mmCIF file of C-alpha atoms in Angstrom:
data_model
loop_
_atom_site.group_PDB
_atom_site.id
_atom_site.type_symbol
_atom_site.label_atom_id
_atom_site.label_comp_id
_atom_site.label_asym_id
_atom_site.label_seq_id
_atom_site.Cartn_x
_atom_site.Cartn_y
_atom_site.Cartn_z
ATOM 1 C CA ALA B 1 19.827 -8.099 -3.687
ATOM 2 C CA GLN B 2 20.286 -4.295 -4.242
ATOM 3 C CA SER B 3 22.177 -1.704 -1.712
ATOM 4 C CA VAL B 4 22.831 1.897 -2.132
ATOM 5 C CA THR B 5 26.035 3.993 -0.785
ATOM 6 C CA GLN B 6 25.944 7.504 -0.112
ATOM 7 C CA LEU B 7 29.874 9.069 -0.169
ATOM 8 C CA GLY B 8 28.950 11.653 3.144
ATOM 9 C CA SER B 9 26.753 11.925 5.900
ATOM 10 C CA HIS B 10 26.911 15.886 5.535
ATOM 11 C CA VAL B 11 27.745 18.127 3.025
ATOM 12 C CA SER B 12 28.335 22.066 3.170
ATOM 13 C CA VAL B 13 27.670 24.107 0.433
ATOM 14 C CA SER B 14 27.599 28.146 0.611
ATOM 15 C CA GLU B 15 24.606 29.747 -1.313
ATOM 16 C CA GLY B 16 24.570 30.137 -5.234
ATOM 17 C CA ALA B 17 27.989 27.158 -5.086
ATOM 18 C CA LEU B 18 27.485 23.799 -7.249
ATOM 19 C CA VAL B 19 25.572 21.080 -5.322
ATOM 20 C CA LEU B 20 27.195 17.762 -5.715
ATOM 21 C CA LEU B 21 25.582 14.758 -3.713
ATOM 22 C CA ARG B 22 26.960 11.114 -4.199
ATOM 23 C CA CYS B 23 25.384 7.900 -4.731
ATOM 24 C CA ASN B 24 26.315 4.546 -5.513
ATOM 25 C CA TYR B 25 24.241 1.641 -6.082
ATOM 26 C CA SER B 26 24.708 -2.526 -6.368
ATOM 27 C CA SER B 27 21.688 -4.424 -7.979
ATOM 28 C CA SER B 28 21.818 -7.667 -9.797
ATOM 29 C CA VAL B 29 18.800 -6.255 -12.624
ATOM 30 C CA PRO B 30 18.718 -3.262 -14.164
ATOM 31 C CA PRO B 31 17.680 -0.738 -12.066
ATOM 32 C CA TYR B 32 15.430 2.130 -10.991
ATOM 33 C CA LEU B 33 17.194 5.403 -9.334
ATOM 34 C CA PHE B 34 15.580 8.054 -6.908
ATOM 35 C CA TRP B 35 16.558 11.036 -5.793
ATOM 36 C CA TYR B 36 14.474 11.688 -2.302
ATOM 37 C CA VAL B 37 14.862 14.873 -0.558
ATOM 38 C CA GLN B 38 13.224 15.264 3.355
ATOM 39 C CA TYR B 39 12.652 18.350 5.428
ATOM 40 C CA PRO B 40 12.576 17.934 9.433
ATOM 41 C CA ASN B 41 10.153 16.138 10.627
ATOM 42 C CA GLN B 42 7.613 15.528 7.092
ATOM 43 C CA GLY B 43 7.644 12.551 4.739
ATOM 44 C CA LEU B 44 10.025 12.121 1.300
ATOM 45 C CA GLN B 45 9.157 14.033 -1.752
ATOM 46 C CA LEU B 46 10.804 12.049 -5.035
ATOM 47 C CA LEU B 47 12.742 14.920 -6.281
ATOM 48 C CA LEU B 48 13.812 12.537 -9.832
ATOM 49 C CA LYS B 49 13.878 9.377 -10.913
ATOM 50 C CA TYR B 50 15.722 7.106 -13.977
ATOM 51 C CA THR B 51 13.187 4.348 -15.133
ATOM 52 C CA SER B 52 15.777 3.327 -18.156
ATOM 53 C CA ALA B 53 15.251 6.137 -20.420
ATOM 54 C CA ALA B 54 17.345 9.260 -20.761
ATOM 55 C CA THR B 55 20.255 8.817 -18.618
ATOM 56 C CA LEU B 56 20.379 12.508 -17.133
ATOM 57 C CA VAL B 57 17.046 13.223 -15.421
ATOM 58 C CA LYS B 58 15.586 16.416 -14.718
ATOM 59 C CA GLY B 59 13.974 17.163 -11.322
ATOM 60 C CA ILE B 60 12.504 19.373 -9.351
ATOM 61 C CA ASN B 61 13.876 22.375 -8.075
ATOM 62 C CA GLY B 62 16.677 22.752 -10.774
ATOM 63 C CA PHE B 63 18.208 19.338 -9.688
ATOM 64 C CA GLU B 64 19.544 16.930 -11.903
ATOM 65 C CA ALA B 65 21.331 13.218 -11.794
ATOM 66 C CA GLU B 66 23.013 10.877 -14.566
ATOM 67 C CA PHE B 67 22.774 7.655 -14.797
ATOM 68 C CA LYS B 68 26.456 6.041 -15.292
ATOM 69 C CA LYS B 69 25.697 2.003 -15.474
ATOM 70 C CA SER B 70 29.593 2.204 -15.849
ATOM 71 C CA GLU B 71 30.308 3.609 -12.217
ATOM 72 C CA THR B 72 27.136 1.701 -11.013
ATOM 73 C CA SER B 73 26.286 6.065 -9.864
ATOM 74 C CA PHE B 74 23.911 8.303 -9.438
ATOM 75 C CA HIS B 75 25.083 11.465 -8.940
ATOM 76 C CA LEU B 76 22.826 14.258 -7.270
ATOM 77 C CA THR B 77 23.501 17.939 -8.551
ATOM 78 C CA LYS B 78 22.599 21.487 -8.767
ATOM 79 C CA PRO B 79 24.570 24.830 -10.420
ATOM 80 C CA SER B 80 23.702 27.201 -7.820
ATOM 81 C CA ALA B 81 22.471 26.006 -4.153
ATOM 82 C CA HIS B 82 19.295 27.635 -2.525
ATOM 83 C CA MET B 83 18.906 28.698 0.961
ATOM 84 C CA SER B 84 15.467 26.744 0.924
ATOM 85 C CA ASP B 85 17.430 23.184 -0.467
ATOM 86 C CA ALA B 86 19.033 22.502 2.958
ATOM 87 C CA ALA B 87 17.791 18.699 3.752
ATOM 88 C CA GLU B 88 18.466 15.712 3.704
ATOM 89 C CA TYR B 89 18.726 13.760 0.680
ATOM 90 C CA PHE B 90 18.041 10.357 0.002
ATOM 91 C CA CYS B 91 18.935 8.287 -2.934
ATOM 92 C CA ALA B 92 17.528 4.771 -3.567
ATOM 93 C CA VAL B 93 17.237 1.810 -5.645
ATOM 94 C CA SER B 94 14.206 -0.136 -6.929
ATOM 95 C CA GLU B 95 13.895 -3.908 -9.051
ATOM 96 C CA LYS B 96 11.027 -4.526 -11.310
ATOM 97 C CA LYS B 97 8.854 -6.364 -9.676
ATOM 98 C CA GLY B 98 5.567 -5.200 -10.167
ATOM 99 C CA TYR B 99 5.413 -3.098 -6.729
ATOM 100 C CA SER B 100 7.850 -0.623 -5.092
ATOM 101 C CA THR B 101 10.833 -2.187 -3.687
ATOM 102 C CA LEU B 102 12.916 0.353 -2.333
ATOM 103 C CA THR B 103 16.524 0.521 -0.931
ATOM 104 C CA PHE B 104 17.784 3.944 1.034
ATOM 105 C CA GLY B 105 20.806 4.765 1.289
ATOM 106 C CA LYS B 106 21.877 6.768 4.541
ATOM 107 C CA GLY B 107 21.374 9.994 3.577
ATOM 108 C CA THR B 108 22.915 13.152 3.089
ATOM 109 C CA MET B 109 22.500 16.109 4.841
ATOM 110 C CA LEU B 110 23.144 19.476 2.924
ATOM 111 C CA LEU B 111 23.901 22.717 4.599
ATOM 112 C CA VAL B 112 23.702 25.558 3.029
ATOM 113 C CA SER B 113 25.185 27.948 4.313
ATOM 114 C CA PRO B 114 24.968 32.543 3.093
ATOM 115 C CA SER C 1 -5.734 13.675 -6.654
ATOM 116 C CA GLN C 2 -4.707 11.152 -4.475
ATOM 117 C CA THR C 3 -3.754 11.816 -0.483
ATOM 118 C CA ILE C 4 -1.869 9.730 2.206
ATOM 119 C CA HIS C 5 -3.061 10.243 5.666
ATOM 120 C CA GLN C 6 -1.193 8.847 9.002
ATOM 121 C CA TRP C 7 -1.390 9.354 12.200
ATOM 122 C CA PRO C 8 -1.073 10.256 14.819
ATOM 123 C CA ALA C 9 2.379 12.950 14.027
ATOM 124 C CA THR C 10 4.233 11.945 17.364
ATOM 125 C CA LEU C 11 3.753 9.985 19.807
ATOM 126 C CA VAL C 12 5.088 9.085 23.248
ATOM 127 C CA GLN C 13 4.812 5.369 24.839
ATOM 128 C CA PRO C 14 6.545 3.372 27.285
ATOM 129 C CA VAL C 15 7.965 0.359 27.419
ATOM 130 C CA GLY C 16 5.560 -2.405 26.965
ATOM 131 C CA SER C 17 3.060 -0.839 25.697
ATOM 132 C CA PRO C 18 0.419 -1.201 22.360
ATOM 133 C CA LEU C 19 1.241 -0.183 19.777
ATOM 134 C CA SER C 20 -1.461 1.197 16.700
ATOM 135 C CA LEU C 21 -0.700 3.005 14.176
ATOM 136 C CA GLU C 22 -2.670 3.803 10.788
ATOM 137 C CA CYS C 23 -2.063 4.814 7.250
ATOM 138 C CA THR C 24 -5.275 5.613 4.935
ATOM 139 C CA VAL C 25 -5.257 6.751 1.181
ATOM 140 C CA GLU C 26 -7.321 8.658 -1.029
ATOM 141 C CA GLY C 27 -7.845 8.796 -4.535
ATOM 142 C CA THR C 28 -6.706 5.129 -5.782
ATOM 143 C CA SER C 29 -7.736 1.944 -6.289
ATOM 144 C CA ASN C 30 -5.333 -1.025 -4.926
ATOM 145 C CA PRO C 31 -2.640 0.731 -4.320
ATOM 146 C CA ASN C 32 0.444 -1.307 -3.224
ATOM 147 C CA LEU C 33 1.094 -0.538 0.566
ATOM 148 C CA TYR C 34 4.363 0.052 2.182
ATOM 149 C CA TRP C 35 5.512 1.127 6.384
ATOM 150 C CA TYR C 36 8.909 2.524 6.514
ATOM 151 C CA ARG C 37 11.124 3.154 10.142
ATOM 152 C CA GLN C 38 13.543 5.171 9.640
ATOM 153 C CA ALA C 39 16.571 5.571 12.576
ATOM 154 C CA ALA C 40 19.394 7.889 13.425
ATOM 155 C CA GLY C 41 22.023 7.477 10.939
ATOM 156 C CA ARG C 42 20.321 4.554 9.586
ATOM 157 C CA GLY C 43 18.501 5.713 6.662
ATOM 158 C CA LEU C 44 14.933 4.419 5.940
ATOM 159 C CA GLN C 45 14.044 0.308 5.870
ATOM 160 C CA LEU C 46 11.235 -1.079 4.378
ATOM 161 C CA LEU C 47 9.509 -3.132 7.252
ATOM 162 C CA PHE C 48 6.026 -4.399 5.970
ATOM 163 C CA TYR C 49 4.701 -3.982 2.612
ATOM 164 C CA SER C 50 0.674 -5.270 0.996
ATOM 165 C CA VAL C 51 0.127 -5.738 -2.552
ATOM 166 C CA GLY C 52 -3.475 -6.010 -1.493
ATOM 167 C CA ILE C 53 -6.222 -6.661 1.101
ATOM 168 C CA GLY C 54 -5.087 -9.141 3.676
ATOM 169 C CA GLN C 55 -1.439 -9.992 1.911
ATOM 170 C CA ILE C 56 0.426 -8.604 4.154
ATOM 171 C CA SER C 57 4.865 -9.345 3.245
ATOM 172 C CA SER C 58 7.905 -8.272 6.064
ATOM 173 C CA GLU C 59 10.994 -7.783 5.143
ATOM 174 C CA VAL C 60 12.666 -7.981 8.223
ATOM 175 C CA PRO C 61 11.994 -9.950 11.362
ATOM 176 C CA GLN C 62 10.889 -7.391 14.506
ATOM 177 C CA ASN C 63 8.462 -6.899 17.110
ATOM 178 C CA LEU C 64 5.894 -5.192 15.108
ATOM 179 C CA SER C 65 3.008 -6.726 12.612
ATOM 180 C CA ALA C 66 0.920 -5.128 9.759
ATOM 181 C CA SER C 67 -2.252 -5.607 8.772
ATOM 182 C CA ARG C 68 -4.527 -4.330 5.636
ATOM 183 C CA PRO C 69 -8.103 -4.510 6.841
ATOM 184 C CA GLN C 70 -9.670 -2.179 4.029
ATOM 185 C CA ASP C 71 -8.177 -1.289 0.150
ATOM 186 C CA ARG C 72 -6.894 2.074 1.352
ATOM 187 C CA GLN C 73 -5.949 1.104 5.026
ATOM 188 C CA PHE C 74 -2.551 0.249 6.519
ATOM 189 C CA ILE C 75 -1.931 -0.856 10.373
ATOM 190 C CA LEU C 76 1.105 -0.901 11.972
ATOM 191 C CA SER C 77 1.241 -2.695 15.550
ATOM 192 C CA SER C 78 2.901 -4.215 18.287
ATOM 193 C CA LYS C 79 1.349 -5.929 21.278
ATOM 194 C CA LYS C 80 4.724 -4.778 23.669
ATOM 195 C CA LEU C 81 7.004 -1.621 22.309
ATOM 196 C CA LEU C 82 10.701 -2.035 23.035
ATOM 197 C CA LEU C 83 13.100 1.123 23.137
ATOM 198 C CA SER C 84 14.948 -0.382 19.731
ATOM 199 C CA ASP C 85 11.302 0.281 18.497
ATOM 200 C CA SER C 86 11.850 4.287 18.484
ATOM 201 C CA GLY C 87 11.685 5.914 15.103
ATOM 202 C CA PHE C 88 10.635 7.720 12.135
ATOM 203 C CA TYR C 89 7.347 5.632 10.876
ATOM 204 C CA LEU C 90 6.497 6.092 7.323
ATOM 205 C CA CYS C 91 3.255 5.519 5.401
ATOM 206 C CA ALA C 92 3.929 5.252 1.825
ATOM 207 C CA TRP C 93 1.822 3.910 -1.537
ATOM 208 C CA SER C 94 2.681 3.374 -5.017
ATOM 209 C CA VAL C 95 0.500 1.857 -8.101
ATOM 210 C CA THR C 96 3.435 1.506 -10.345
ATOM 211 C CA GLU C 97 6.784 0.252 -9.157
ATOM 212 C CA THR C 98 8.362 3.800 -10.636
ATOM 213 C CA GLU C 99 7.336 5.874 -7.832
ATOM 214 C CA ALA C 100 6.243 5.753 -4.308
ATOM 215 C CA PHE C 101 4.247 8.971 -2.221
ATOM 216 C CA PHE C 102 4.809 8.882 1.478
ATOM 217 C CA GLY C 103 3.213 10.029 4.101
ATOM 218 C CA GLN C 104 4.507 13.276 6.678
ATOM 219 C CA GLY C 105 5.963 10.734 9.389
ATOM 220 C CA THR C 106 4.610 9.754 12.729
ATOM 221 C CA ARG C 107 7.845 10.286 15.437
ATOM 222 C CA LEU C 108 7.063 7.221 18.014
ATOM 223 C CA THR C 109 9.516 7.514 21.082
ATOM 224 C CA VAL C 110 9.489 5.096 23.649
ATOM 225 C CA VAL C 111 10.364 5.641 27.159
#
């Protein structure tokens, strides 16, 4: 069975500050890992994904995440927050089954203040 | 390019009424299709997935059912809604196991 834990339901940063959203996963097999962003009353947009290639993954909008097997972590970072980054972020894990089997964390709401 | 359509965007239904949410995908063939539910403070939960016409797998027991009458159509239904069925329902599709694409969602409020 797979699971995802996102530390902090809300994270507040100032515009221009570092963004760090934490994600730890549990999986019995080598996983695929994902970060999605959701704006109010909208669907989910894929930010980036890890699929067992490079452990440092770069995504859209300046975000990146590093897969650390020893720590079972996949934290999301961005060097400088922008007001438009305010949204809810979901970490997800999937196993290799030929179809998507996403298990999501509970989400972290990112608040950006001027 | 591929697109996914999900409707309606919002829905308010009384307890005990039926439900039908529809999702269609364009621009791809034989996609895997998924229904997720997002409840407040609980993240997203996979409800159903389908790897082909007429093939439905349920991830959690509940008051809902799903059907796939056509290759690119996925329907979520209920005969009698419960208050606990309220939430944000998302349809998604994939053709690989490494990426899923989500619709804009349906906000269902059962009153």
